[in-house]
GROMACS .gro file of C-alpha atoms in nm:
model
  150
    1UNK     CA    1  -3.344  -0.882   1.608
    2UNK     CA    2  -3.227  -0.795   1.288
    3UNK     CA    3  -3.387  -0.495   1.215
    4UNK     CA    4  -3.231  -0.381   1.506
    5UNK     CA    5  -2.891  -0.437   1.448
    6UNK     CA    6  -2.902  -0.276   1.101
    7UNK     CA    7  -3.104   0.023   1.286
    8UNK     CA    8  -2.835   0.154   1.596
    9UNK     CA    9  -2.535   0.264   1.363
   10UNK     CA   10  -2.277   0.153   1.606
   11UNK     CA   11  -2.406  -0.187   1.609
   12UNK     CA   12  -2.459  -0.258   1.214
   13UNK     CA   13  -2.036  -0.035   1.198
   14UNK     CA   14  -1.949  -0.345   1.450
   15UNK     CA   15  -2.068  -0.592   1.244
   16UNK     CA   16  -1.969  -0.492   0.924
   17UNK     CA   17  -1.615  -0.416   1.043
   18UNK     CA   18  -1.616  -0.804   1.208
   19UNK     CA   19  -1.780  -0.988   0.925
   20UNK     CA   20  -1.520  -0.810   0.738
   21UNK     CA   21  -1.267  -0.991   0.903
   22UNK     CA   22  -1.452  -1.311   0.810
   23UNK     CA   23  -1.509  -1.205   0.438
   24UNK     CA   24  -1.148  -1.140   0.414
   25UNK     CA   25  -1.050  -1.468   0.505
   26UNK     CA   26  -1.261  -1.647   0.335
   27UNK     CA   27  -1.116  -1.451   0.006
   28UNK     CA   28  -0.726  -1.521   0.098
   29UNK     CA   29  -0.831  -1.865   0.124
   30UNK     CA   30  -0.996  -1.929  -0.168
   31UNK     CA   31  -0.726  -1.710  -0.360
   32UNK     CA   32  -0.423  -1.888  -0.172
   33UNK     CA   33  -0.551  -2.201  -0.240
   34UNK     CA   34  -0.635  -2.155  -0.588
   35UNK     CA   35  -0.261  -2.010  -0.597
   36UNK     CA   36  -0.107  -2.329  -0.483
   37UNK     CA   37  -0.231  -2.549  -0.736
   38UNK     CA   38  -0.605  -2.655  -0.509
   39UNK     CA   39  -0.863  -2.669  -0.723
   40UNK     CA   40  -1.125  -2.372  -0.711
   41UNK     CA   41  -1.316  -2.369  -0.427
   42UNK     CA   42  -1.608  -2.179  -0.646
   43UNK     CA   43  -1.885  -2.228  -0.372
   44UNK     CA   44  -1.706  -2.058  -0.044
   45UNK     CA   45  -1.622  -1.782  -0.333
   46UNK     CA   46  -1.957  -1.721  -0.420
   47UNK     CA   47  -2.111  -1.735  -0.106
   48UNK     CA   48  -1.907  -1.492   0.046
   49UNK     CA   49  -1.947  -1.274  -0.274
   50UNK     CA   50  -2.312  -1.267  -0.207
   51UNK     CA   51  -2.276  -1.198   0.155
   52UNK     CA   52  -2.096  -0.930   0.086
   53UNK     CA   53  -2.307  -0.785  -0.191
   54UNK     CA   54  -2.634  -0.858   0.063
   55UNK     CA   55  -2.462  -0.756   0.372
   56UNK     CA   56  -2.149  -0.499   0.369
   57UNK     CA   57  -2.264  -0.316   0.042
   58UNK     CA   58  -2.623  -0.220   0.215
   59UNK     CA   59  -2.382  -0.085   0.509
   60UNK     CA   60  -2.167   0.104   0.289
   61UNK     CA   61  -2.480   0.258   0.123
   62UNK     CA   62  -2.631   0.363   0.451
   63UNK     CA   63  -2.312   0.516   0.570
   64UNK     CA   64  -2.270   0.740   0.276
   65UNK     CA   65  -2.679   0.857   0.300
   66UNK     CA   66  -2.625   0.936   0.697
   67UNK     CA   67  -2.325   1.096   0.595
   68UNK     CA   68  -2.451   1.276   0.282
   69UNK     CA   69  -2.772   1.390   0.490
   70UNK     CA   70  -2.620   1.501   0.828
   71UNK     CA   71  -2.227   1.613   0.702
   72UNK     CA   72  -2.299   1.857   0.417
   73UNK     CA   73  -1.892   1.921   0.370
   74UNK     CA   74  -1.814   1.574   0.469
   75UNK     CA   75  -1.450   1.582   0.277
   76UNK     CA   76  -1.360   1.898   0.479
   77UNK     CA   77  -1.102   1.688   0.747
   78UNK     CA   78  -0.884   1.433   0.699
   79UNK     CA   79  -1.156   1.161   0.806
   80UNK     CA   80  -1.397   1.244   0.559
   81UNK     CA   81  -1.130   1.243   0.302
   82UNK     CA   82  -0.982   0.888   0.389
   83UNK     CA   83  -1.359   0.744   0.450
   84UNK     CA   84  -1.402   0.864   0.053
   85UNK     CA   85  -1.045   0.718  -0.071
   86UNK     CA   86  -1.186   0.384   0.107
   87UNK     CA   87  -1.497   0.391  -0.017
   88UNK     CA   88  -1.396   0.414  -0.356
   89UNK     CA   89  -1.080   0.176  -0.317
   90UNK     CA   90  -1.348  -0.043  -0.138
   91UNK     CA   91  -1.602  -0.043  -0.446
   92UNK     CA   92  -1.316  -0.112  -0.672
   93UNK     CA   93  -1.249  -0.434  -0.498
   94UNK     CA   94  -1.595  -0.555  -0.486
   95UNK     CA   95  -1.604  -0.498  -0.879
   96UNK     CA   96  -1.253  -0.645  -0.926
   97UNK     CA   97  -1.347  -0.989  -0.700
   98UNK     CA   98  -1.686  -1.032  -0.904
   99UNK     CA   99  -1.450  -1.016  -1.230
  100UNK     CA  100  -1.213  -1.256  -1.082
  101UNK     CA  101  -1.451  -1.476  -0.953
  102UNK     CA  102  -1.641  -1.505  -1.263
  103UNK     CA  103  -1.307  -1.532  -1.460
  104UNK     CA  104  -1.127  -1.840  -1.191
  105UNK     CA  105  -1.515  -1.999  -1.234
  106UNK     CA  106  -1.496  -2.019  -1.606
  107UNK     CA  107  -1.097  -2.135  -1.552
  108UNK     CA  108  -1.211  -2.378  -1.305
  109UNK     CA  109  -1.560  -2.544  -1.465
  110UNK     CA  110  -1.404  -2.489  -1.859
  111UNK     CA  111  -1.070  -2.627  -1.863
  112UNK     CA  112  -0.977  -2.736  -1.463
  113UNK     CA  113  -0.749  -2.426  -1.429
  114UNK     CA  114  -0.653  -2.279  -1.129
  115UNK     CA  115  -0.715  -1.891  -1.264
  116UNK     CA  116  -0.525  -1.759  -0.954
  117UNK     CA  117  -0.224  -1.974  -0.992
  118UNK     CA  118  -0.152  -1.851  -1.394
  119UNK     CA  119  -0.224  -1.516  -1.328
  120UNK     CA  120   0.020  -1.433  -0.985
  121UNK     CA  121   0.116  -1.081  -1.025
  122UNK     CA  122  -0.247  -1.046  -1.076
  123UNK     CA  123  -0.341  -1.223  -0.770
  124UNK     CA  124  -0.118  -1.085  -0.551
  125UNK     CA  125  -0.162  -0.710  -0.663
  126UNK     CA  126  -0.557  -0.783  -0.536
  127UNK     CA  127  -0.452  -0.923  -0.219
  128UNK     CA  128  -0.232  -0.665  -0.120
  129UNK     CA  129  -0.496  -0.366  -0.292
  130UNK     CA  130  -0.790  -0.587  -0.101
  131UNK     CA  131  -0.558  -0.543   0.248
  132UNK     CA  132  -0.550  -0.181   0.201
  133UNK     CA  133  -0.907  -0.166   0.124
  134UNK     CA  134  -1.009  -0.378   0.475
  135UNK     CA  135  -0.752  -0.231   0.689
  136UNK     CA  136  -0.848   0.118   0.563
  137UNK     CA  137  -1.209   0.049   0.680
  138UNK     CA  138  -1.118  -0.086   1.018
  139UNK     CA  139  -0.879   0.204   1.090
  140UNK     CA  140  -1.189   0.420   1.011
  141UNK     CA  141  -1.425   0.227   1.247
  142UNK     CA  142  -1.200   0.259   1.548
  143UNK     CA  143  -1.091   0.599   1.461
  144UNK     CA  144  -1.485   0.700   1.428
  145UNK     CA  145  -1.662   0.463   1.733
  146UNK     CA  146  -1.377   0.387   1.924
  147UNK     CA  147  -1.076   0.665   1.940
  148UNK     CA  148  -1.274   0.974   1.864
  149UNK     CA  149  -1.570   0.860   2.138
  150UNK     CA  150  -1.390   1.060   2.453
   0.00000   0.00000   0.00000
């Protein structure tokens, strides 16, 4: 059943652009939280770090073979230029939440410091940069299976 998914492109675009949704959230919480004073919740963090490593990075990789193979001028329209500005904005965040994560974790376990909370302008400039990256990507999954389809 798996295999299958990951095999019909619209099918593994769906899912990536839901679970998305879901590893979005689970960031804002952990982030929010940790913002407000909660302690660290280190586990949700890193298990939606690996899912997204595991899951939405082996998407993004496909995507840019099928696209590299089939589109051999694939920043020649406006599509192919904002899938590349969210790709790249998108592999930014991934670095920049394994370098907070592994920062608030050594805050948290070291000292009992909510990471998040003492460093605000930093947390909210990756919120609002992680927003951009997410709703870039879903704008480009209904613009490419869902608006350009007709």
């Amino acid at each position: 059943m798996l295999s299958s998914l990951f095999a019909n492109p619209y099918n593994f675009s769906t899912f990536a652009a839901f679970s998305e949704l879901l590893v979005t959230t689970a960031v804002l919480t952990v982030i929010i939280s940790n913002l407000r004073g909660h302690p660290l919740r280190w586990k949700l963090l890193w298990g939606t770090l690996a899912f997204e490593l595991l899951v939405n990075v082996s998407y993004m990789v496909s995507r840019t073979m099928v696209i590299a193979q089939y589109d051999p001028q694939p920043l020649d329209n406006w599509l192919g230029l904002f899938g590349m500005l969210h790709g790249l904005l998108s592999l930014l965040m991934l670095v920049g939440l394994i370098v907070l994560a592994l920062l608030a974790t050594r805050a948290f376990f070291r000292q009992g410091q909510a990471y998040f909370q003492q460093h605000r302008g930093l947390s909210y400039l990756f919120i609002t940069l992680w927003l951009i990256s997410v709703g870039s990507g879903e704008i480009l999954y209904l613009v490419v299976w869902h608006l350009s389809a007709g």
